[in-house]
Amino acid sequence: MTRRQQNTEQRPVRLSLALVRDLSIVLTLAILALYAGSGFLIPLALSFLTFVLITAVSDRVRDWVNAPVWLANLLGIVLVLAGLFAIMFVIGGQATQFARAIGNYETAFDGAVTRMAALLGPEMMGFARDTLAGVDLSRLTRGAVGGATSALNTFLLVSLYVAFLMAERRTLHHKMLLAARDPQLGQDMASVMDAISTSLQRYLGVKTIISLLTAGISYTVFRLLGLEFAETWAVLTFALNFIPSIGSIVAVIFPALVSLVQFDSVTPFLIIVFFCGTVQFLIGNFLDPAMLGRSLNMSSFMVILSLTFWTVLWGLIGAFLSVPLTVCILIVFSHIPAMRPLAILMSKDGSLSTEDEPQA
């Protein structure tokens, strides 16, 4: 490499009006494409995350028992897809049971509104009555059943995508090198994909363990209290813990409100709010950050901003995918010199994993 080429590569990218204009156009078109193509892109993103999770499980199986690659991949597929199918089965089955029992809940709902208003105090009684009196439980139930059916259809499509991704796992790296033509560009692309895969495996693995722990504790409390549809609330607790910040709050609010409808006393409501809320707080603020470590190298503001952005674009699914998708964007930006300043601003402490790697 000549001195002139070295000076050209090391020269910083200057911010100009033309560059800002081009970036704004590209960003606008990308956002429009994400919004317009959500029906195609959401299952694809879910299948990619499922593929990453299966890869992590199969690699762990191969390391622990020294199994052949095909057997480790098969076990990974069976374990992950069976777990996802079990979640869909529980939510779908209990959504149907809840639809059948909706008449009893509508009868008890007025009494629950009165107890909640009395618990909040006389100042809030009128506000609570006006707010909750317009809630249509039948409409909510129809939405829940329809959502469960849609989730099952998406699961079948994701399973199909994952099957083909697993079939091409061994040849993907080789095809990327051939497609790039330039060996250095191919190595850079492979490095980006490896970094994304490693970060997502750590994030999904840690969040899955933490969510299972939280859901297990919550399910034990729900069963001891005799809360109806305890399995559904436990599954929702597991899923909602993947939504940063607000997910754990919603996971406590739903079963707490149902306890007001089911029981004549406010004691179960207070137990769920204070005990399960304390568990969510401790795990979310101490265990979660300690286990995630540097695998989630994003600032707190960036987490909330990404949650808002992806929720606006893709709805509830976007809220679940907000952190993994933003982590992928951060890693890609960290490998592009022009985008590296944005990656530094998005990171938690300004340090990027690529800074410790030898530069090409």
XYZ file of C-alpha atoms in Angstrom:
360
model
C 0.000 0.000 0.000
C 1.422 3.406 -1.013
C 1.740 6.417 1.303
C -0.892 8.264 -0.728
C -3.402 5.430 -0.220
C -2.651 5.347 3.514
C -3.211 9.086 3.815
C -6.482 8.773 1.905
C -7.747 5.996 4.209
C -6.722 7.800 7.391
C -8.228 11.125 6.315
C -11.358 11.810 8.395
C -14.707 12.125 6.644
C -15.744 15.779 6.661
C -19.366 16.654 7.306
C -20.759 18.648 4.384
C -24.195 19.744 3.255
C -24.094 17.239 0.417
C -23.281 14.407 2.812
C -26.068 15.472 5.189
C -28.490 15.666 2.279
C -27.556 12.204 1.002
C -27.766 10.665 4.478
C -31.160 12.278 5.066
C -32.505 10.906 1.780
C -31.168 7.406 2.495
C -32.529 7.474 6.063
C -35.971 8.646 4.919
C -36.183 5.979 2.227
C -35.026 3.317 4.695
C -37.725 4.282 7.230
C -40.412 4.286 4.519
C -39.220 0.876 3.309
C -39.297 -0.527 6.849
C -42.843 0.744 7.359
C -44.206 -0.306 3.963
C -42.526 -3.713 4.033
C -43.377 -4.605 7.642
C -45.525 -7.565 6.577
C -42.493 -9.181 4.935
C -39.700 -7.862 7.165
C -41.200 -8.731 10.587
C -41.300 -12.526 9.995
C -37.844 -12.286 8.430
C -36.432 -10.481 11.490
C -38.112 -12.980 13.822
C -36.697 -15.885 11.823
C -33.202 -14.400 11.955
C -33.373 -14.021 15.758
C -34.756 -17.546 16.069
C -31.902 -18.771 13.864
C -29.383 -17.007 16.124
C -30.970 -18.571 19.215
C -30.918 -22.045 17.638
C -27.284 -21.529 16.675
C -26.414 -20.593 20.257
C -28.208 -23.667 21.640
C -26.646 -26.029 19.105
C -23.164 -24.651 19.794
C -23.645 -25.153 23.540
C -24.875 -28.717 22.970
C -21.856 -29.468 20.792
C -19.471 -28.047 23.406
C -21.069 -29.855 26.356
C -21.586 -33.360 24.943
C -19.226 -33.265 21.927
C -22.115 -34.183 19.622
C -21.869 -34.212 15.815
C -22.822 -30.995 14.051
C -26.007 -32.403 12.516
C -27.196 -33.778 15.870
C -26.425 -30.530 17.703
C -28.318 -28.540 15.050
C -31.273 -30.921 15.248
C -31.413 -30.648 19.046
C -31.190 -26.861 18.827
C -34.066 -26.706 16.345
C -36.228 -29.057 18.399
C -35.613 -27.269 21.713
C -36.148 -23.722 20.443
C -39.109 -24.382 18.162
C -40.746 -26.631 20.747
C -40.417 -23.841 23.321
C -41.913 -21.272 20.950
C -44.738 -23.643 19.999
C -45.479 -24.270 23.684
C -45.808 -20.521 24.231
C -48.181 -20.218 21.253
C -50.176 -23.217 22.448
C -50.622 -21.863 25.982
C -51.627 -18.396 24.806
C -53.965 -19.706 22.097
C -55.636 -22.315 24.314
C -56.185 -20.017 27.267
C -57.339 -17.146 25.048
C -60.179 -19.438 23.941
C -61.018 -20.310 27.569
C -60.980 -16.636 28.489
C -63.400 -15.899 25.631
C -65.822 -18.493 27.012
C -65.649 -17.032 30.524
C -65.944 -13.402 29.448
C -69.537 -13.171 30.693
C -68.496 -13.820 34.294
C -65.717 -11.258 34.047
C -68.040 -8.579 32.690
C -70.339 -9.113 35.686
C -67.483 -8.769 38.166
C -65.848 -5.854 36.357
C -68.108 -3.178 37.860
C -67.312 -4.387 41.363
C -63.605 -4.314 40.530
C -63.903 -0.708 39.381
C -65.513 0.211 42.704
C -62.799 -1.526 44.737
C -60.030 0.089 42.706
C -61.577 3.524 43.098
C -61.889 3.002 46.858
C -58.266 1.891 47.010
C -57.065 4.962 45.128
C -59.031 7.364 47.312
C -62.055 9.615 46.853
C -60.153 12.117 44.682
C -59.418 9.445 42.078
C -62.768 7.648 42.298
C -64.492 9.702 39.603
C -61.514 9.491 37.274
C -61.237 5.712 37.701
C -64.932 5.179 37.045
C -64.918 7.363 33.919
C -61.782 5.690 32.580
C -62.614 2.042 33.243
C -66.344 2.190 32.635
C -65.783 2.413 28.881
C -63.615 -0.697 28.676
C -65.196 -3.305 26.350
C -64.037 -6.692 27.568
C -65.688 -8.507 24.656
C -63.730 -6.430 22.186
C -60.506 -7.063 24.078
C -61.204 -10.792 24.034
C -61.830 -10.854 20.290
C -58.575 -8.981 19.814
C -56.709 -11.477 22.007
C -58.088 -14.489 20.106
C -57.310 -12.846 16.758
C -53.815 -11.978 17.939
C -53.193 -15.567 19.025
C -54.277 -16.845 15.594
C -52.048 -14.320 13.824
C -49.119 -15.285 16.059
C -49.585 -18.961 15.154
C -49.547 -18.138 11.427
C -46.395 -16.054 11.880
C -44.798 -18.914 13.824
C -45.378 -21.310 10.922
C -43.800 -18.859 8.460
C -40.850 -18.247 10.794
C -40.320 -21.992 11.147
C -40.161 -22.299 7.356
C -37.585 -19.510 7.096
C -35.495 -20.983 9.910
C -35.417 -24.384 8.230
C -33.835 -22.925 5.099
C -31.442 -20.735 7.108
C -30.198 -23.774 9.012
C -29.779 -25.674 5.752
C -27.487 -22.914 4.436
C -25.636 -22.206 7.676
C -22.414 -23.974 6.688
C -22.215 -22.386 3.221
C -23.235 -18.835 4.186
C -19.732 -17.693 5.144
C -18.242 -19.095 1.921
C -20.935 -17.457 -0.233
C -20.291 -14.076 1.402
C -16.594 -14.298 0.503
C -17.445 -15.180 -3.100
C -20.098 -12.460 -3.414
C -17.740 -9.739 -2.146
C -15.065 -10.541 -4.795
C -12.600 -8.379 -2.890
C -11.099 -10.691 -0.204
C -10.713 -7.828 2.278
C -14.346 -6.756 1.818
C -15.445 -10.349 2.287
C -13.484 -10.618 5.514
C -15.006 -7.345 6.742
C -18.517 -8.572 5.973
C -17.829 -11.868 7.742
C -16.425 -9.952 10.722
C -19.593 -7.844 10.955
C -21.824 -10.922 10.777
C -19.776 -12.721 13.430
C -19.959 -9.693 15.744
C -23.725 -9.418 15.263
C -24.204 -13.148 15.864
C -22.059 -13.113 19.023
C -23.807 -10.069 20.522
C -27.281 -11.388 19.734
C -26.454 -14.828 21.133
C -25.315 -13.273 24.405
C -28.305 -10.956 24.600
C -30.920 -13.585 23.741
C -29.316 -16.171 26.021
C -29.146 -13.871 29.040
C -32.638 -12.410 28.488
C -34.109 -15.888 28.078
C -32.617 -17.078 31.375
C -33.679 -13.914 33.227
C -37.179 -13.994 31.725
C -37.595 -17.662 32.667
C -36.537 -16.873 36.234
C -38.948 -13.941 36.483
C -41.801 -15.901 34.908
C -41.174 -18.866 37.240
C -41.329 -16.702 40.360
C -44.429 -14.900 39.116
C -46.152 -18.164 38.182
C -45.536 -19.529 41.676
C -47.171 -16.429 43.185
C -50.124 -16.624 40.786
C -50.734 -20.307 41.582
C -50.511 -19.751 45.330
C -53.063 -16.947 45.053
C -55.326 -19.076 42.861
C -55.284 -16.564 40.012
C -57.119 -17.805 36.948
C -55.163 -18.259 33.698
C -51.915 -18.219 35.668
C -50.084 -19.947 32.805
C -51.056 -17.163 30.402
C -49.843 -14.420 32.753
C -46.582 -16.318 33.319
C -46.006 -16.669 29.561
C -46.777 -12.976 29.071
C -44.367 -12.131 31.901
C -41.678 -14.127 30.111
C -42.367 -12.408 26.779
C -42.815 -8.873 28.129
C -39.430 -8.977 29.856
C -37.872 -8.763 26.390
C -39.365 -5.273 26.047
C -36.964 -2.860 27.764
C -38.063 -0.644 30.636
C -41.864 -0.763 30.267
C -42.237 -4.506 29.646
C -41.700 -5.492 33.278
C -44.212 -2.853 34.412
C -46.912 -4.127 32.052
C -46.166 -7.702 33.169
C -47.226 -6.735 36.698
C -50.193 -4.528 35.784
C -52.149 -7.127 33.766
C -52.380 -9.911 36.398
C -52.885 -7.320 39.148
C -55.944 -5.901 37.385
C -57.303 -9.412 36.753
C -56.962 -10.173 40.476
C -59.236 -7.213 41.223
C -61.895 -8.700 38.958
C -61.549 -12.257 40.269
C -61.242 -11.707 44.029
C -63.469 -9.765 46.400
C -60.466 -8.613 48.426
C -57.675 -6.259 47.364
C -55.064 -8.395 49.143
C -54.117 -10.457 46.028
C -53.833 -7.207 44.082
C -51.425 -5.758 46.646
C -49.369 -8.983 46.794
C -48.940 -9.059 43.024
C -48.118 -5.355 42.798
C -45.621 -5.230 45.641
C -44.042 -8.707 45.562
C -43.920 -9.280 41.793
C -43.101 -5.615 41.259
C -40.178 -5.874 43.680
C -38.915 -9.016 41.924
C -39.102 -7.273 38.553
C -37.280 -4.233 39.956
C -34.461 -6.227 41.542
C -33.911 -8.463 38.535
C -34.207 -5.619 36.029
C -31.873 -3.223 37.858
C -29.279 -5.585 39.360
C -29.239 -9.111 37.898
C -30.026 -8.098 34.319
C -27.215 -5.501 33.940
C -24.724 -7.751 35.765
C -25.359 -10.687 33.411
C -25.630 -8.694 30.199
C -22.411 -6.768 30.790
C -21.001 -5.426 27.513
C -23.257 -7.535 25.302
C -25.741 -4.636 25.407
C -23.447 -1.700 24.731
C -26.178 0.934 24.361
C -26.949 4.051 26.356
C -30.155 4.119 28.380
C -31.494 6.964 26.254
C -30.776 4.949 23.108
C -32.722 1.986 24.512
C -35.817 4.139 25.088
C -35.394 5.905 21.737
C -35.092 2.592 19.877
C -38.125 1.238 21.739
C -40.207 4.225 20.630
C -38.914 4.135 17.054
C -39.498 0.437 16.388
C -42.850 0.439 18.197
C -44.098 3.246 15.949
C -42.895 1.367 12.859
C -43.857 -2.224 13.671
C -46.177 -2.038 16.675
C -45.882 -4.554 19.506
C -43.509 -6.816 17.556
C -41.259 -3.810 17.048
C -41.135 -3.314 20.816
C -39.897 -6.905 21.233
C -37.318 -6.505 18.472
C -36.175 -2.970 19.328
C -33.016 -3.868 21.252
C -31.723 -6.676 18.962
C -32.311 -4.600 15.842
C -30.598 -1.540 17.307
C -27.654 -3.667 18.445
C -27.265 -4.867 14.843
C -27.325 -1.275 13.571
C -24.766 -0.204 16.173
C -22.379 -3.004 15.178
C -22.726 -2.218 11.468
C -22.108 1.488 12.128
C -19.021 0.661 14.216
C -17.441 -1.058 11.190
C -18.134 1.821 8.775
C -15.702 4.747 9.227
C -18.262 7.375 8.170
C -20.848 6.023 10.639
C -18.463 5.328 13.516
C -19.199 8.656 15.308
C -22.904 7.698 15.402
C -21.992 4.293 16.826
C -19.974 6.007 19.569
C -22.949 8.247 20.425
C -25.263 5.204 20.512
C -22.924 3.197 22.759
C -23.093 3.100 26.526
C -19.673 4.519 27.412
C -18.241 5.563 24.049
C -16.086 2.450 23.621
C -16.699 0.008 20.787
C -15.654 -3.623 20.604
C -13.897 -3.007 17.316
C -11.482 -0.563 18.939
C -9.577 -3.430 20.519
C -9.318 -5.371 17.279
C -6.400 -4.946 14.900
C -7.212 -2.591 12.119
C -6.843 -3.834 8.534
